[in-house]
Tab-separated table of C-alpha atoms in Angstrom:
chain	number	residue	atom	x	y	z
A	99	ARG	CA	1.346	103.060	54.306
A	100	LYS	CA	0.113	103.177	57.880
A	101	ALA	CA	3.656	102.743	59.186
A	102	SER	CA	4.995	105.658	57.120
A	103	GLN	CA	2.128	107.925	58.167
A	104	PHE	CA	2.700	107.039	61.847
A	105	VAL	CA	6.395	107.862	61.600
A	106	CYS	CA	5.685	111.133	59.816
A	107	TRP	CA	3.257	112.228	62.526
A	108	SER	CA	5.708	111.186	65.238
A	109	ALA	CA	8.541	113.189	63.689
A	110	PHE	CA	6.212	116.201	63.344
A	111	ALA	CA	5.302	115.869	67.051
A	112	CYS	CA	9.014	115.757	67.984
A	113	ASP	CA	9.644	118.916	65.941
A	114	CYS	CA	6.756	120.688	67.615
A	115	ILE	CA	7.949	119.669	71.092
A	116	GLU	CA	11.497	120.876	70.400
A	117	ALA	CA	10.158	124.073	68.907
A	118	MET	CA	8.136	124.685	72.029
A	119	ALA	CA	11.053	123.744	74.340
A	120	PRO	CA	12.597	127.237	74.602
A	121	ASN	CA	9.283	128.824	75.455
A	122	VAL	CA	8.428	126.198	77.991
A	123	SER	CA	11.911	126.360	79.521
A	124	SER	CA	11.690	130.085	79.931
A	125	ARG	CA	8.508	129.680	81.949
A	126	HIS	CA	9.170	126.541	83.864
A	127	GLY	CA	12.938	126.103	83.499
A	128	GLN	CA	12.702	122.489	82.292
A	129	PRO	CA	14.297	122.367	78.808
A	130	ARG	CA	15.874	118.965	79.432
A	131	VAL	CA	12.510	117.407	80.215
A	132	MET	CA	11.044	118.567	76.947
A	133	ARG	CA	14.008	117.328	74.914
A	134	THR	CA	13.808	113.994	76.703
A	135	ALA	CA	10.121	113.816	75.939
A	136	ALA	CA	10.856	114.453	72.228
A	137	TRP	CA	13.388	111.630	72.043
A	138	VAL	CA	11.053	109.306	73.970
A	139	VAL	CA	8.330	109.937	71.305
A	140	THR	CA	10.879	109.108	68.583
A	141	ALA	CA	11.839	105.889	70.333
A	142	ILE	CA	8.227	104.835	70.717
A	143	SER	CA	7.673	105.573	67.021
A	144	GLY	CA	10.531	103.258	66.188
A	145	LEU	CA	9.101	100.494	68.332
A	146	HIS	CA	5.699	100.769	66.711
A	147	LEU	CA	7.308	100.811	63.281
A	148	ALA	CA	9.171	97.602	64.122
A	149	SER	CA	5.820	96.023	65.119
A	150	PHE	CA	4.435	96.930	61.657
A	151	GLY	CA	7.297	95.040	59.984
A	152	GLY	CA	7.967	97.792	57.448
A	153	SER	CA	11.217	99.155	56.141
A	154	PRO	CA	13.380	101.094	58.601
A	155	PHE	CA	13.188	104.899	58.563
A	156	VAL	CA	15.990	107.057	59.848
A	157	SER	CA	15.379	110.548	61.084
A	158	SER	CA	18.468	112.760	60.860
A	159	PRO	CA	18.765	116.308	62.140
A	160	VAL	CA	19.886	118.991	59.723
A	161	ALA	CA	20.759	122.651	59.961
A	162	GLY	CA	18.053	124.912	61.367
A	163	GLY	CA	16.617	122.265	63.661
A	164	SER	CA	14.376	120.726	60.935
A	165	ARG	CA	14.178	117.038	60.305
A	166	SER	CA	13.862	114.947	57.133
A	167	LEU	CA	12.701	111.410	56.609
A	168	ARG	CA	14.808	109.071	54.518
A	169	SER	CA	13.454	105.723	53.396
A	170	VAL	CA	15.912	102.849	53.298
A	171	ARG	CA	14.378	99.998	51.340
A	172	SER	CA	16.779	97.226	51.949
A	173	ALA	CA	13.950	94.711	51.881
A	174	GLU	CA	13.362	95.359	48.153
A	175	GLY	CA	17.007	94.604	47.355
A	176	ASP	CA	16.811	91.393	49.325
A	177	ALA	CA	13.653	90.388	47.512
A	178	LYS	CA	15.218	91.039	44.093
A	179	GLN	CA	18.266	89.082	45.054
A	180	GLU	CA	16.130	86.196	46.201
A	181	GLU	CA	14.154	86.324	42.959
A	182	GLY	CA	17.347	86.272	40.859
A	183	ALA	CA	18.627	83.259	42.764
A	184	GLY	CA	15.353	81.380	42.261
A	185	GLY	CA	12.489	82.177	44.569
A	186	PRO	CA	10.386	79.627	46.416
A	187	MET	CA	7.798	79.637	43.579
A	188	SER	CA	10.347	79.427	40.738
A	189	PHE	CA	9.329	75.789	40.124
A	190	MET	CA	5.991	77.068	38.772
A	191	THR	CA	7.685	78.250	35.585
A	192	VAL	CA	9.091	74.833	34.757
A	193	GLU	CA	7.034	73.046	32.107
A	194	GLN	CA	7.054	69.268	31.975
A	195	ASP	CA	5.771	66.877	29.332
A	196	LEU	CA	2.796	64.681	30.213
A	197	GLU	CA	3.746	61.039	30.071
A	198	LEU	CA	0.941	58.717	29.028
A	199	SER	CA	0.686	55.012	28.479
A	200	PRO	CA	0.218	53.810	24.890
A	201	GLU	CA	-3.478	53.212	25.555
A	202	GLU	CA	-3.965	56.678	27.096
A	203	TYR	CA	-2.124	58.334	24.233
A	204	ALA	CA	-4.244	56.447	21.702
A	205	MET	CA	-7.394	57.781	23.399
A	206	ALA	CA	-6.020	61.311	23.494
A	207	LEU	CA	-5.016	61.065	19.817
A	208	GLU	CA	-8.442	59.809	18.733
A	209	SER	CA	-10.151	62.609	20.665
A	210	GLU	CA	-7.901	65.255	19.072
A	211	ILE	CA	-8.447	63.777	15.597
A	212	GLU	CA	-12.208	64.169	16.048
A	213	ALA	CA	-11.702	67.707	17.236
A	214	GLN	CA	-9.599	68.493	14.177
A	215	ARG	CA	-12.155	66.760	11.909
A	216	GLY	CA	-14.849	69.178	13.101
A	217	LYS	CA	-12.955	72.079	11.454
A	218	TYR	CA	-13.772	70.627	8.019
A	219	TYR	CA	-17.537	70.616	8.639
A	220	ILE	CA	-20.052	73.400	8.952
A	221	ASN	CA	-20.477	74.350	12.639
A	222	GLY	CA	-18.357	71.361	13.502
A	223	VAL	CA	-21.175	68.946	12.854
A	224	VAL	CA	-19.696	65.790	11.252
A	225	ARG	CA	-22.248	64.333	8.940
A	226	PRO	CA	-22.560	63.526	5.193
A	227	GLY	CA	-23.137	66.522	3.001
A	228	ASN	CA	-22.016	69.041	5.673
A	229	LEU	CA	-18.462	69.641	4.489
A	230	VAL	CA	-17.256	73.251	4.349
A	231	VAL	CA	-15.688	72.506	0.925
A	232	PRO	CA	-18.042	69.845	-0.627
A	233	TRP	CA	-15.630	68.849	-3.391
A	234	LYS	CA	-12.625	68.407	-1.082
A	235	PRO	CA	-12.768	65.263	1.083
A	236	VAL	CA	-10.996	65.084	4.482
A	237	ASP	CA	-7.453	63.854	4.286
A	238	GLU	CA	-7.151	61.320	7.127
A	239	LYS	CA	-3.338	61.286	7.071
A	240	ALA	CA	-3.176	65.075	7.311
A	241	LEU	CA	-5.786	64.908	10.055
A	242	GLU	CA	-3.742	62.514	12.202
A	243	LYS	CA	-0.548	64.448	11.567
A	244	GLU	CA	-2.156	67.699	12.713
A	245	ALA	CA	-3.585	65.993	15.794
A	246	ARG	CA	-0.153	64.631	16.730
A	247	ARG	CA	1.329	68.066	16.243
A	248	VAL	CA	-1.252	69.697	18.538
A	249	LEU	CA	-0.700	67.034	21.234
A	250	ASN	CA	3.053	67.405	21.028
A	251	LYS	CA	2.726	71.188	21.248
A	252	ASN	CA	0.709	70.765	24.486
A	253	GLY	CA	3.381	68.565	26.003
A	254	ILE	CA	1.670	65.183	25.317
A	255	LYS	CA	4.317	62.946	23.805
A	256	ASP	CA	3.813	59.704	21.950
A	257	PRO	CA	5.328	56.982	24.189
A	258	ALA	CA	6.135	54.925	21.118
A	259	GLY	CA	7.982	57.835	19.490
A	260	ASP	CA	6.881	59.704	16.389
A	261	ASP	CA	9.585	60.517	13.819
A	262	SER	CA	7.178	62.745	11.838
A	263	VAL	CA	7.619	65.595	14.294
A	264	ARG	CA	11.254	64.985	15.302
A	265	GLU	CA	12.823	66.286	12.091
A	266	ASP	CA	12.253	69.476	10.167
A	267	GLY	CA	10.610	69.118	6.806
A	268	ASP	CA	7.408	69.171	4.772
A	269	LEU	CA	8.410	72.274	2.843
A	270	SER	CA	5.536	73.470	0.675
A	271	LEU	CA	5.309	76.374	-1.729
A	272	ALA	CA	2.087	77.972	-2.948
A	273	PRO	CA	1.198	81.146	-4.868
A	274	VAL	CA	-0.699	83.861	-3.022
A	275	GLY	CA	-2.438	85.989	-5.595
A	276	ASP	CA	-0.391	86.846	-8.693
A	277	GLN	CA	2.893	88.098	-7.150
A	278	ASP	CA	3.361	86.465	-3.723
A	279	VAL	CA	4.611	83.051	-2.630
A	280	SER	CA	3.865	81.266	0.629
A	281	VAL	CA	6.763	79.211	2.132
A	282	ARG	CA	5.622	76.735	4.764
A	283	TRP	CA	7.426	74.030	6.711
A	284	VAL	CA	7.014	72.005	9.909
A	285	ALA	CA	9.647	72.214	12.674
A	286	GLY	CA	10.951	69.136	14.476
A	287	GLU	CA	12.345	68.754	17.992
A	288	PRO	CA	14.074	72.065	19.063
A	289	GLY	CA	17.231	70.434	20.439
A	290	THR	CA	20.136	72.871	20.054
A	291	LYS	CA	18.561	74.794	17.154
A	292	ILE	CA	18.482	78.629	17.183
A	293	GLY	CA	16.407	79.672	14.229
A	294	TYR	CA	15.634	79.421	10.494
A	295	VAL	CA	16.659	81.347	7.335
A	296	VAL	CA	14.654	81.450	4.125
A	297	GLU	CA	16.516	81.847	0.817
A	298	ARG	CA	15.601	82.079	-2.861
A	299	LYS	CA	17.539	81.604	-6.124
A	300	ALA	CA	16.431	82.320	-9.664
A	301	LYS	CA	16.736	79.459	-12.125
A	302	ASN	CA	19.957	80.707	-13.781
A	303	ALA	CA	21.467	82.389	-10.730
A	304	MET	CA	24.677	81.048	-9.189
A	305	SER	CA	23.896	81.657	-5.499
A	306	PHE	CA	20.928	81.996	-3.167
A	307	GLN	CA	19.634	85.284	-1.862
A	308	GLU	CA	18.553	85.562	1.813
A	309	LEU	CA	14.899	86.630	2.139
A	310	ALA	CA	14.266	86.299	5.895
A	311	SER	CA	16.150	85.391	9.032
A	312	TYR	CA	15.437	84.811	12.690
A	313	GLU	CA	17.998	87.544	13.466
A	314	ALA	CA	15.868	90.309	11.883
A	315	MET	CA	13.333	92.066	14.066
A	316	GLU	CA	10.458	91.831	11.534
A	317	THR	CA	10.990	88.067	11.073
A	318	SER	CA	11.933	87.122	14.628
A	319	TYR	CA	9.065	84.570	14.572
A	320	LEU	CA	11.549	82.332	12.712
A	321	LEU	CA	13.234	81.605	16.057
A	322	VAL	CA	12.948	77.993	17.150
A	323	LYS	CA	9.984	77.186	19.392
A	324	ASP	CA	10.307	75.083	22.503
A	325	TYR	CA	8.174	72.279	21.068
A	326	ALA	CA	8.109	70.116	17.921
A	327	GLY	CA	5.492	70.391	15.227
A	328	HIS	CA	5.226	74.185	14.866
A	329	VAL	CA	4.190	75.284	11.375
A	330	TYR	CA	6.211	78.168	10.028
A	331	ASP	CA	4.725	80.344	7.265
A	332	TYR	CA	6.798	82.977	5.471
A	333	GLN	CA	5.291	85.025	2.668
A	334	ASP	CA	7.552	86.267	-0.111
A	335	PHE	CA	5.981	89.462	-1.484
A	336	LEU	CA	6.122	90.900	-5.022
A	337	VAL	CA	7.974	88.113	-6.697
A	338	PRO	CA	8.628	88.627	-10.420
A	339	PRO	CA	7.275	85.831	-12.660
A	340	GLY	CA	9.792	83.105	-13.342
A	341	SER	CA	11.364	79.898	-12.080
A	342	TYR	CA	12.920	79.809	-8.647
A	343	THR	CA	14.387	77.507	-6.005
A	344	TYR	CA	13.443	78.112	-2.403
A	345	ARG	CA	15.252	76.578	0.529
A	346	VAL	CA	15.101	76.751	4.321
A	347	LEU	CA	18.214	76.647	6.532
A	348	CYS	CA	18.517	75.931	10.221
A	349	ARG	CA	21.272	77.333	12.389
A	350	TYR	CA	22.493	75.467	15.518
A	351	ARG	CA	24.185	76.755	18.697
A	352	SER	CA	27.422	75.121	17.583
A	353	GLY	CA	27.459	77.443	14.551
A	354	ASP	CA	26.575	74.701	12.050
A	355	VAL	CA	23.983	75.462	9.367
A	356	GLN	CA	21.982	72.680	7.725
A	357	VAL	CA	19.530	72.650	4.846
A	358	VAL	CA	16.079	71.726	6.049
A	359	ASP	CA	14.581	71.332	2.562
A	360	GLN	CA	14.522	73.008	-0.826
A	361	LYS	CA	12.078	72.958	-3.731
A	362	ASP	CA	11.633	74.452	-7.191
A	363	PHE	CA	8.710	76.753	-7.934
A	364	VAL	CA	7.358	78.480	-11.062
A	365	LEU	CA	5.416	81.721	-10.687
A	366	ARG	CA	3.496	82.324	-13.906
A	367	GLU	CA	2.665	85.626	-15.528
A	368	PRO	CA	-0.353	87.411	-14.059
A	369	GLY	CA	-3.530	86.501	-15.807
A	370	GLY	CA	-2.384	83.434	-17.700
A	371	ALA	CA	-5.178	81.305	-19.115
A	372	ASP	CA	-7.834	83.484	-17.417
A	373	GLY	CA	-6.504	86.517	-19.239
A	374	LEU	CA	-6.602	84.751	-22.618
A	375	LEU	CA	-10.134	83.568	-21.943
A	376	SER	CA	-11.244	87.088	-21.021
A	377	PHE	CA	-9.551	88.487	-24.187
A	378	GLY	CA	-11.256	85.876	-26.354
A	379	PHE	CA	-14.645	86.611	-24.799
A	380	PHE	CA	-14.100	90.308	-25.434
A	381	VAL	CA	-13.260	89.654	-29.116
A	382	VAL	CA	-16.355	87.530	-29.579
A	383	LEU	CA	-18.528	90.159	-27.906
A	384	ILE	CA	-17.192	92.943	-30.173
A	385	THR	CA	-17.655	90.848	-33.197
A	386	ALA	CA	-21.244	90.004	-32.297
A	387	LEU	CA	-22.057	93.633	-31.638
A	388	SER	CA	-20.546	94.658	-34.990
A	389	LEU	CA	-22.453	92.041	-36.928
A	390	GLY	CA	-25.672	92.997	-35.153
A	391	SER	CA	-25.190	96.644	-35.999
A	392	TYR	CA	-24.402	95.775	-39.636
A	393	PHE	CA	-27.529	93.676	-40.154
A	394	ALA	CA	-29.657	96.271	-38.400
A	395	ASP	CA	-28.483	98.902	-40.885
A	396	GLN	CA	-29.249	96.532	-43.839
A	397	SER	CA	-32.834	95.933	-42.770
A	398	PRO	CA	-35.513	97.739	-44.955
A	399	THR	CA	-37.123	100.780	-43.441
A	400	ALA	CA	-40.812	101.491	-43.722
């Protein structure tokens, strides 16, 4: 900013000196001296600008004796070109997995398991009688699997290898309310995978219907992550009651499509047993009120 201001003031000074040159020359007869002084000021401005290390500015005369400043930002183009070719700090964007010995990984796994265990207890305090859901005990296998998934996501690999997060799978289906279905699965190693596709087929239908794809903007979260163990969760809304088969496909860069997993699912009618129970309670209540009103009318009056 200082460099540009300095050049602007220098150019303005040159314009003033040249504008004054005719008047001065008529009095003293030295027009060449004033023009020389103007160009000397311009040269000094250029030298000072070079000392600032800024972008070069070129002052070009135009019609009418006025001058205009034109900024030539060649440095920005060089910087962009250097950035595209991989700047000196480009190595900062490279993520590497943390390699641990079996003993170190066991310690990290145990620590992560305890951290995951705290989620099942009130305020994270692990003690008897402090479970968030008292009637649901902690699943140790699920706890270890989740801990391995978190470590793998953070770049901490099992030196012994863990096949549970190398392959896609663990497809699970669950109702959400009366009309929605949750479709969940765990992703394995990314490899050459591109993304996932969720499909559904009615019991008597001949072919599957695509519900969601990684290619769609609203479900772009189905694209493959750069780590294994990510849990995908797609929710199928407003599903009519009936029997269905859900399946998840994975597309590879080679163009191949493989079935990750598929499962059958039955979505029952809204209400179900709860509706029948409510209806029975309603019938009993109406009957009791009717009988009470009948006996009240039969009672003798004073």
